[in-house]
Coordinates of C-alpha atoms and ligand atoms in Angstrom, one line a residue:
M1 CA -4.2 17.3 -16.3
R2 CA -4.6 21.0 -14.7
I3 CA -1.0 21.6 -13.7
I4 CA 0.0 25.1 -11.4
R5 CA 3.5 26.3 -11.5
S6 CA 4.3 28.3 -8.5
S7 CA 7.6 27.8 -6.6
T8 CA 5.5 29.5 -3.6
W9 CA 2.6 28.9 -3.0
P10 CA 0.8 27.8 -0.5
A11 CA 3.6 29.6 1.7
G12 CA 5.5 32.1 -0.3
L13 CA 3.8 35.4 0.4
G14 CA 2.5 34.1 3.6
I15 CA 5.9 34.7 5.0
L16 CA 6.2 37.3 3.7
L17 CA 3.0 39.1 5.0
C18 CA 4.2 37.3 8.5
L19 CA 6.9 39.3 8.3
A20 CA 5.4 42.4 7.5
F21 CA 2.4 42.5 9.5
A22 CA 2.9 39.9 12.5
P23 CA -0.3 38.9 12.9
P24 CA -1.8 39.0 16.5
I25 CA -3.2 35.4 16.9
A26 CA -1.2 32.4 15.8
A27 CA -1.7 30.5 13.2
Q28 CA -4.9 27.8 14.4
S29 CA -6.8 24.8 12.3
G30 CA -10.5 26.0 12.6
D31 CA -11.9 29.2 10.4
L32 CA -9.8 29.9 7.4
N33 CA -9.6 33.5 7.3
T34 CA -11.7 35.2 10.0
R35 CA -8.4 34.9 12.0
G36 CA -5.8 37.6 10.5
T37 CA -6.1 41.7 10.2
P38 CA -9.6 43.0 9.0
I39 CA -9.1 44.3 5.5
E40 CA -10.2 48.3 6.6
E41 CA -7.8 48.4 9.3
L42 CA -4.9 48.1 6.6
S43 CA -3.6 51.5 5.5
S44 CA -4.1 52.1 1.9
I45 CA -0.3 51.7 1.2
D46 CA -0.3 48.3 3.2
R47 CA -3.5 47.2 1.6
E48 CA -2.0 48.4 -2.1
R49 CA 1.5 46.2 -1.2
I50 CA -0.7 43.3 -0.3
E51 CA -3.1 43.2 -3.7
R52 CA 0.5 43.9 -6.0
M53 CA 2.0 40.6 -4.0
L54 CA -1.0 38.5 -4.7
D55 CA -1.0 39.7 -8.3
D56 CA 2.6 38.3 -9.0
E57 CA 1.8 35.4 -6.8
L58 CA -1.2 34.6 -8.7
T59 CA 0.3 35.5 -12.1
E60 CA 2.9 33.3 -11.7
A61 CA 0.7 30.3 -10.5
A62 CA -2.1 30.8 -13.5
A63 CA 1.0 30.5 -16.2
G64 CA 0.8 26.7 -15.1
L65 CA -3.2 26.2 -15.8
Q66 CA -4.5 24.7 -18.3
L67 CA -6.5 27.2 -20.6
I68 CA -10.3 26.6 -21.3
E69 CA -11.5 26.6 -25.1
G70 CA -11.6 30.4 -25.9
Q71 CA -9.0 31.7 -23.3
T72 CA -5.4 33.5 -24.2
G73 CA -4.0 34.2 -21.0
F74 CA -4.3 35.8 -18.1
D75 CA -4.3 39.2 -16.7
I76 CA -4.0 39.3 -12.8
R77 CA -5.3 42.4 -10.5
T78 CA -6.4 41.7 -6.9
R79 CA -8.6 44.0 -5.0
L80 CA -9.5 43.4 -1.0
I81 CA -12.5 44.4 -0.7
P82 CA -13.4 45.3 3.5
E83 CA -17.4 45.3 2.9
R84 CA -17.5 41.6 1.8
R85 CA -14.4 40.3 3.4
T86 CA -13.5 39.5 -0.1
V87 CA -10.9 39.2 -2.6
V88 CA -11.9 40.2 -5.8
I89 CA -9.7 38.2 -8.4
E90 CA -9.8 40.1 -12.0
L91 CA -8.9 37.9 -14.8
G92 CA -8.7 40.2 -17.7
T93 CA -10.7 39.7 -20.7
R94 CA -8.1 37.2 -22.6
A95 CA -9.5 34.8 -19.8
I96 CA -13.2 34.5 -21.2
P97 CA -13.9 31.2 -22.4
T98 CA -16.2 30.4 -25.0
H99 CA -18.2 28.3 -22.4
T100 CA -18.8 29.0 -18.6
G101 CA -18.9 25.0 -16.8
S102 CA -17.0 22.6 -15.0
E103 CA -13.4 23.6 -16.2
L104 CA -14.1 27.0 -15.6
E105 CA -15.1 26.3 -12.3
Y106 CA -12.9 24.2 -11.6
Q107 CA -10.2 26.6 -13.0
Q108 CA -11.7 29.4 -10.2
R109 CA -11.6 26.8 -7.3
Q110 CA -7.8 26.4 -7.9
I111 CA -7.1 30.2 -8.6
S112 CA -9.5 31.4 -5.6
L113 CA -7.5 28.1 -3.5
I114 CA -4.2 29.9 -3.7
A115 CA -5.7 33.3 -3.3
L116 CA -7.0 32.1 0.3
E117 CA -4.2 30.0 1.6
L118 CA -1.9 33.0 0.8
L119 CA -3.9 35.1 2.7
R120 CA -4.5 32.7 5.3
N121 CA -4.6 33.7 9.1
I122 CA -2.9 37.3 7.7
I123 CA -5.4 38.9 6.4
A124 CA -9.5 38.2 7.0
V125 CA -11.5 37.5 4.1
D126 CA -14.2 35.0 3.5
G127 CA -13.9 33.8 -0.4
A128 CA -12.7 35.1 -4.0
E129 CA -14.8 37.2 -6.5
F130 CA -13.8 36.8 -10.4
R131 CA -14.1 39.2 -12.8
Y132 CA -13.4 39.0 -16.4
G133 CA -12.5 42.5 -18.2
D134 CA -14.8 44.0 -14.7
K135 CA -17.6 42.2 -15.5
D136 CA -19.5 38.6 -14.2
I137 CA -18.7 35.9 -16.1
F138 CA -22.4 35.4 -17.0
E139 CA -23.1 39.1 -17.8
I140 CA -21.0 38.1 -20.4
L141 CA -21.9 34.7 -21.0
P142 CA -25.5 34.4 -19.8
D143 CA -26.5 31.1 -18.8
P144 CA -29.4 29.7 -20.8
V145 CA -31.1 28.5 -17.9
P146 CA -31.7 31.4 -15.8
P147 CA -30.9 31.0 -11.7
P148 CA -34.2 30.0 -10.2
K149 CA -35.9 32.5 -7.9
H150 CA -34.0 31.0 -4.4
Q151 CA -36.3 30.1 -1.5
T152 CA -35.1 32.5 1.6
Q153 CA -35.1 31.5 5.2
E154 CA -38.5 33.3 5.4
T155 CA -40.3 30.1 3.9
D156 CA -38.8 27.2 5.9
P157 CA -39.3 23.8 5.6
Q158 CA -41.7 23.0 8.7
K159 CA -39.0 22.2 11.2
S160 CA -41.1 19.4 13.0
T161 CA -41.3 17.6 10.2
P162 CA -38.1 15.6 9.0
P163 CA -36.9 16.9 6.4
K164 CA -36.5 16.2 2.3
V165 CA -32.6 15.9 1.6
A166 CA -31.5 15.8 -2.3
I167 CA -27.8 14.1 -2.4
A168 CA -25.6 14.3 -4.9
G169 CA -22.4 12.2 -4.7
S170 CA -20.4 14.0 -7.5
H171 CA -18.9 13.4 -10.7
G172 CA -18.9 9.6 -13.0
L173 CA -19.0 8.3 -16.0
Y174 CA -20.1 11.0 -19.1
F175 CA -19.4 10.8 -22.3
N176 CA -17.0 13.1 -23.9
Y177 CA -17.2 14.2 -27.5
A178 CA -13.4 15.0 -28.2
Q179 CA -12.1 11.8 -26.9
N180 CA -15.7 10.1 -28.3
D181 CA -15.7 8.1 -25.2
W182 CA -16.8 7.8 -21.9
T183 CA -14.8 8.7 -19.4
A184 CA -14.5 10.0 -15.5
Q185 CA -14.4 13.7 -14.7
R186 CA -11.3 13.6 -12.2
P187 CA -8.5 11.9 -12.1
F188 CA -7.4 8.3 -10.5
I189 CA -4.5 10.1 -7.8
N190 CA -3.3 8.5 -4.5
G191 CA -5.1 5.1 -5.1
M192 CA -8.5 6.8 -5.8
R193 CA -10.8 8.5 -8.2
E194 CA -13.4 11.2 -6.9
D195 CA -16.0 9.8 -9.1
F196 CA -16.2 6.8 -7.7
V197 CA -15.0 7.6 -4.0
T198 CA -18.2 10.0 -3.5
P199 CA -21.3 7.6 -4.3
Y200 CA -20.2 5.1 -0.8
F201 CA -20.5 8.5 1.2
A202 CA -23.8 9.2 -0.7
R203 CA -24.9 6.2 0.1
D204 CA -24.1 5.9 4.0
L205 CA -25.7 9.5 4.4
A206 CA -28.3 8.8 2.4
T207 CA -28.5 5.8 5.0
Q208 CA -28.2 7.9 8.5
L209 CA -30.7 10.5 7.0
T210 CA -33.2 7.8 6.4
S211 CA -32.5 6.4 9.7
R212 CA -33.6 9.9 11.3
G213 CA -36.6 10.0 9.4
A214 CA -35.7 12.1 6.4
T215 CA -36.4 11.6 2.6
V216 CA -33.9 11.3 0.6
H217 CA -33.3 11.9 -3.0
K218 CA -29.6 10.6 -4.2
A219 CA -28.5 12.0 -7.9
R220 CA -27.0 9.0 -8.8
T221 CA -27.7 5.5 -8.1
N222 CA -25.6 3.2 -6.1
E223 CA -27.1 -0.3 -8.0
T224 CA -24.4 -2.5 -9.4
H225 CA -26.2 -3.9 -12.5
I226 CA -25.1 -2.8 -15.8
H227 CA -24.9 0.2 -17.7
A228 CA -25.1 -0.7 -21.1
P229 CA -23.7 2.1 -23.6
T230 CA -20.0 1.7 -21.3
G231 CA -20.8 -2.0 -19.6
E232 CA -19.9 -0.7 -16.0
Q233 CA -21.9 -1.2 -13.3
W234 CA -24.3 1.8 -12.8
W235 CA -23.5 3.4 -9.6
R236 CA -20.0 4.4 -11.5
I237 CA -21.9 6.7 -14.1
A238 CA -23.4 10.2 -13.5
A239 CA -25.9 11.7 -12.3
R240 CA -27.1 12.8 -16.0
Y241 CA -27.8 9.5 -17.3
Y242 CA -28.7 7.9 -14.5
L243 CA -32.1 11.1 -13.9
E244 CA -32.3 10.6 -17.4
S245 CA -33.0 6.5 -16.9
I246 CA -35.7 7.3 -14.2
L247 CA -36.9 10.9 -15.3
P248 CA -36.7 10.5 -19.4
E249 CA -39.4 13.2 -19.6
E250 CA -37.8 15.7 -17.6
N251 CA -34.7 16.6 -20.3
G252 CA -34.9 20.0 -18.7
I253 CA -32.8 18.2 -15.9
W254 CA -30.7 16.4 -17.6
H255 CA -30.0 18.1 -21.0
S256 CA -30.4 21.5 -20.0
L257 CA -27.5 22.6 -22.4
P258 CA -29.3 21.6 -25.8
N259 CA -27.8 24.4 -27.7
A260 CA -24.2 23.7 -26.4
T261 CA -21.6 22.2 -28.8
H262 CA -18.1 21.9 -26.7
A263 CA -16.9 18.5 -26.5
T264 CA -17.4 18.7 -22.2
R265 CA -21.4 19.6 -22.9
E266 CA -22.2 16.6 -21.2
E267 CA -20.0 16.8 -17.6
D268 CA -21.5 20.4 -17.9
E269 CA -24.9 19.0 -17.8
D270 CA -24.5 16.7 -15.2
M271 CA -23.2 19.0 -12.8
R272 CA -26.2 21.1 -13.5
S273 CA -28.5 17.9 -13.2
R274 CA -27.7 17.8 -9.3
P275 CA -29.7 21.6 -8.0
L276 CA -31.6 20.6 -10.8
Y277 CA -33.1 17.6 -9.7
A278 CA -32.9 18.7 -6.0
N279 CA -35.9 21.5 -7.3
H280 CA -37.5 19.0 -9.0
V281 CA -38.1 16.9 -6.0
G282 CA -38.8 20.0 -4.1
A283 CA -35.9 19.6 -1.3
D284 CA -35.7 21.5 1.5
Y285 CA -31.6 21.3 1.5
A286 CA -29.5 20.0 -1.0
I287 CA -25.7 18.7 -0.5
H288 CA -23.0 18.5 -3.0
L289 CA -20.3 16.0 -1.9
H290 CA -17.2 16.3 -3.5
T291 CA -13.5 15.6 -2.9
N292 CA -10.8 18.6 -3.0
A293 CA -7.9 19.1 -5.5
A294 CA -5.2 21.8 -5.0
D295 CA -3.0 21.2 -8.0
G296 CA 0.8 21.5 -8.7
P297 CA 4.0 22.4 -6.3
G298 CA 2.8 22.7 -2.8
G299 CA -0.5 22.0 -3.6
A300 CA -0.1 18.3 -2.2
D301 CA 0.0 20.0 1.3
V302 CA -3.2 21.4 1.3
R303 CA -5.9 19.1 3.4
G304 CA -8.9 19.0 5.3
T305 CA -12.9 19.4 5.0
R306 CA -14.0 22.7 3.3
G307 CA -17.9 24.0 2.3
Y308 CA -18.8 26.2 -0.4
Y309 CA -21.9 28.2 -0.3
Q310 CA -23.6 30.7 -3.0
T311 CA -22.4 33.9 -2.8
G312 CA -24.4 36.2 -0.6
R313 CA -26.6 33.5 0.7
T314 CA -27.2 33.3 4.2
A315 CA -29.4 30.7 4.7
D316 CA -26.8 28.7 2.9
A317 CA -23.9 29.4 4.8
A318 CA -25.0 28.8 8.4
F319 CA -26.4 25.7 6.6
A320 CA -22.7 24.7 5.4
K321 CA -21.4 26.0 8.8
Q322 CA -23.3 23.9 10.8
I323 CA -22.6 20.6 8.7
L324 CA -18.7 21.7 8.6
C325 CA -19.4 22.2 12.5
S326 CA -20.9 18.5 13.1
M327 CA -18.4 17.1 10.8
K328 CA -15.5 18.4 13.1
Q329 CA -16.8 17.3 16.4
A330 CA -17.7 13.6 14.4
I331 CA -14.3 13.3 12.4
R332 CA -11.8 14.1 15.4
S333 CA -13.8 11.9 18.1
V334 CA -12.2 9.2 15.7
A335 CA -8.4 8.9 17.8
A336 CA -6.9 8.4 14.1
Y337 CA -8.5 11.7 12.7
E338 CA -8.4 13.9 16.2
N339 CA -6.1 16.4 14.2
W340 CA -8.1 16.4 11.0
E341 CA -9.0 19.5 9.8
V342 CA -12.1 21.3 8.9
V343 CA -12.4 24.8 7.8
E344 CA -15.5 25.7 10.0
T345 CA -16.7 29.1 8.2
P346 CA -17.6 27.8 4.8
E347 CA -16.4 29.8 1.5
P348 CA -18.6 31.9 -0.7
G349 CA -18.3 30.9 -4.6
N350 CA -20.1 30.9 -7.7
Y351 CA -21.1 27.0 -8.5
A352 CA -23.4 25.9 -10.6
E353 CA -24.3 23.1 -7.7
N354 CA -25.2 25.9 -5.4
R355 CA -26.8 28.6 -7.6
L356 CA -29.0 26.7 -9.6
A357 CA -30.3 25.1 -6.2
T358 CA -33.8 27.1 -5.3
M359 CA -33.1 26.0 -1.8
P360 CA -30.2 25.8 1.3
S361 CA -27.3 23.9 -0.9
A362 CA -23.9 23.6 0.3
I363 CA -20.8 21.8 -1.2
I364 CA -19.0 19.0 1.0
E365 CA -15.5 18.7 -0.1
L366 CA -14.5 15.7 2.1
G367 CA -10.8 16.1 1.6
F368 CA -8.0 16.9 -0.2
H369 CA -7.6 13.6 -3.0
T370 CA -4.3 15.4 -3.9
N371 CA -2.8 14.8 -0.2
A372 CA -1.8 11.4 0.6
D373 CA -3.0 11.2 4.1
D374 CA -6.4 12.7 3.2
A375 CA -6.6 10.2 0.2
R376 CA -6.1 7.4 2.4
A377 CA -8.7 8.4 4.9
L378 CA -11.0 9.6 2.3
Q379 CA -11.3 5.6 1.6
Q380 CA -11.4 4.4 5.1
T381 CA -14.9 3.3 6.7
A382 CA -13.8 4.6 9.9
F383 CA -13.6 8.0 8.1
R384 CA -16.4 8.0 6.1
N385 CA -18.6 6.9 9.4
A386 CA -17.9 9.5 10.8
A387 CA -17.6 12.3 8.3
V388 CA -21.7 11.1 7.5
K389 CA -22.6 10.6 10.8
G390 CA -21.3 14.4 10.9
I391 CA -23.6 15.5 8.1
E392 CA -26.7 13.9 9.1
R393 CA -26.3 15.6 12.2
G394 CA -25.3 19.2 11.1
I395 CA -28.5 18.6 9.0
S396 CA -30.9 17.4 11.1
D397 CA -29.6 20.4 14.1
H398 CA -29.7 22.6 11.6
H399 CA -33.7 21.4 10.4
A400 CA -34.5 21.3 14.1
G401 CA -32.8 24.6 15.1
N402 CA -30.1 23.1 17.4
A403 CA -27.1 24.9 17.1
C404 CA -23.7 23.0 17.3
T405 CA -22.0 23.7 20.5
D406 CA -18.8 22.1 21.8
F407 CA -19.8 19.2 24.0
R408 CA -17.4 19.0 26.9
I409 CA -17.7 17.8 30.5
T410 CA -17.5 20.6 33.1
E411 CA -17.4 19.4 36.2
I412 CA -17.3 16.1 38.1
P413 CA -17.5 17.2 41.8
S414 CA -15.3 15.0 44.0
F415 CA -16.9 12.6 46.0
S416 CA -17.0 9.9 48.8
A417 CA -18.7 7.0 51.0
P418 CA -17.9 4.3 52.8
A419 CA -16.9 0.9 51.4
G420 CA -20.2 -0.8 49.9
T421 CA -22.2 1.8 50.4
P422 CA -23.5 3.6 47.0
M423 CA -22.3 7.2 45.9
D424 CA -23.3 9.1 43.0
M425 CA -20.6 10.3 40.2
V426 CA -22.6 13.6 39.1
V427 CA -21.1 14.7 35.3
H428 CA -21.8 18.1 34.7
F429 CA -21.7 18.9 30.6
E430 CA -22.2 21.2 28.3
G431 CA -23.3 21.0 24.4
N432 CA -26.3 19.6 22.6
P433 CA -25.6 15.4 22.7
R434 CA -27.7 13.1 21.0
F435 CA -29.3 10.3 23.3
P436 CA -27.9 7.7 23.9
V437 CA -25.2 9.0 26.0
T438 CA -22.4 6.7 27.1
L439 CA -20.3 7.8 29.9
R440 CA -16.4 5.8 30.2
T441 CA -13.9 6.3 32.7
R442 CA -10.2 5.0 32.7
N443 CA -8.2 5.1 35.8
V444 CA -5.0 7.5 36.5
S445 CA -4.1 6.6 40.0
C446 CA -5.1 4.0 42.2
S447 CA -4.5 3.6 46.6
Q448 CA -2.4 0.7 47.0
G449 CA -4.4 -2.8 48.0
W450 CA -7.1 -1.9 45.9
S451 CA -7.7 -2.9 42.0
C452 CA -9.2 0.1 39.4
G453 CA -11.0 -0.9 36.6
S454 CA -12.7 1.3 34.3
A455 CA -16.8 1.6 34.0
T456 CA -19.1 1.9 30.8
A457 CA -22.6 3.3 31.2
T458 CA -25.1 4.4 29.1
Y459 CA -28.3 6.7 29.2
S460 CA -30.6 6.1 26.6
A461 CA -33.5 8.7 27.5
E462 CA -32.6 11.9 26.6
Q463 CA -31.6 14.6 30.0
D464 CA -30.3 17.7 30.3
S465 CA -27.1 18.0 32.1
P466 CA -26.1 16.6 34.6
I467 CA -26.3 12.7 34.2
T468 CA -25.3 10.5 37.4
R469 CA -23.6 7.2 37.7
T470 CA -24.4 5.4 41.2
F471 CA -22.3 3.2 42.0
A472 CA -20.2 1.4 45.1
C473 CA -16.9 0.4 45.9
G474 CA -16.0 -2.6 46.5
T475 CA -15.7 -4.2 50.1
G476 CA -12.7 -5.7 52.0
A477 CA -10.8 -3.2 52.0
T478 CA -8.6 -2.3 55.3
H479 CA -7.9 1.0 54.3
T480 CA -9.4 4.1 52.4
G481 CA -8.4 4.3 49.2
N482 CA -8.4 7.4 46.8
F483 CA -8.6 7.3 43.6
T484 CA -8.0 9.5 40.1
Y485 CA -9.7 8.8 37.4
V486 CA -10.9 10.5 33.7
A487 CA -14.0 10.3 32.0
W488 CA -15.5 11.3 29.1
L489 CA -19.1 10.9 27.2
T490 CA -19.9 9.8 23.7
D491 CA -23.3 10.2 22.2
A492 CA -25.1 8.9 19.4
S493 CA -23.4 10.4 16.5
G494 CA -20.2 8.9 17.8
I495 CA -19.1 13.1 19.2
K496 CA -16.8 12.5 22.2
T497 CA -16.2 15.0 24.8
P498 CA -12.3 15.6 26.1
E499 CA -11.6 13.5 28.8
F500 CA -12.2 15.4 32.5
Q501 CA -9.9 14.1 35.6
Y502 CA -11.7 13.6 38.6
T503 CA -11.2 12.0 42.3
Y504 CA -13.2 10.2 44.8
S505 CA -12.6 8.0 47.9
C506 CA -13.9 4.9 49.2
T507 CA -13.8 5.3 53.2
I508 CA -13.0 2.4 55.5
D509 CA -14.1 2.7 59.4
S510 CA -11.4 2.0 61.3
Ligands
LIG601 ZN1 -15.5 17.5 -7.0

């Protein structure tokens, strides 16, 4: 296990910086580091001071990191780069490992999580970049498979046809040559193991996308028959072996490191097989489903959904951002998760799953399995349903060119009619709801002598704002009734508007 030893993360530097800079906007969930002081507005003295504080915090945290083969330590020096809204983290030449891959990506993620949590809401930074003796790691250890030519947004898939989507539920059992055995890629923690949770999300996302007409290619199977070498059911096995079984001739996909000799080489081949398979099937989009980890003291408090894209690829950033936006709407529409945190600005990074994909590609970290509440949600059907509906919606809307906008009721003018006479409740809304849309009401106050129930009305046909509900209030009353209600709309993806209060009256001629 990799343990980060830091007494102060994630709050320590944050408090120091808060005192130093008193950010004008209070911390709010949402965009990770888009709030906070832009780097270019810092004086050079302040920038230098923050960089040295970051150096100290990261040096302390890195001392607790497990070293990868070839590494002997870290010599950390950070720089804030205003043009790219980035923190460049120099790890030093002692941090150069013998091989790149899954372990290095995990280590970089842990360091970038700490750095970005420390800067959160204080300095506006989108992501972290890593250097080793002022070099990119791939300048030192070239990737045996050079990154393929990335499709740009100019060669858009045909938007009128449903998309082809490659889905990878991450990890699964792989063969480790040090243990000389099959093993999972992630630890069992808080009642779950990432390797065996993501396949459920992949399965349900595939169902959602298929029901919208999309073509889906999954890198792992959900089948339950036995994988002979492990005696385990096939759905628990990593993509590398499933792809080997269905594409035995295509060893470039599942055996892309034929010359590697390190013990975790098949774990690395597994990670690489997911984007390489997406390229092979000619997917329009690739989506990699993970659960996140923040190790060490304080890490257990880090929560929420995040997305990652390949640094520099703007089409991928837009794709990831739209998925996160729809996920936030869908997840927060479930009462139990109404405060669920989704960081809507995706983070740039250099991860093989995105880097090796030729199409817009996003890593979605559904929640933190290192946080007990997140881990509980990740294992619950209600959370999974909402999350996959949000992801499907993000992909479909992005493909169709529909923006992710807030769904809300803007106005319900007061209305009135004599008892027994039809009247119109007119509901104005904003957003791009998917139909059918359901209108629900709940009574807040009711004139004496009247009985005030709730109502539900469903609108199947797509229509623009407003929608109208026509109804008559009951006869037999002896005096005019005045009513206060709230109404809300729920769309076909389960995305709800906030409640909106309105009034109406039923008049009695006397
Ligand atoms: Zn993962």
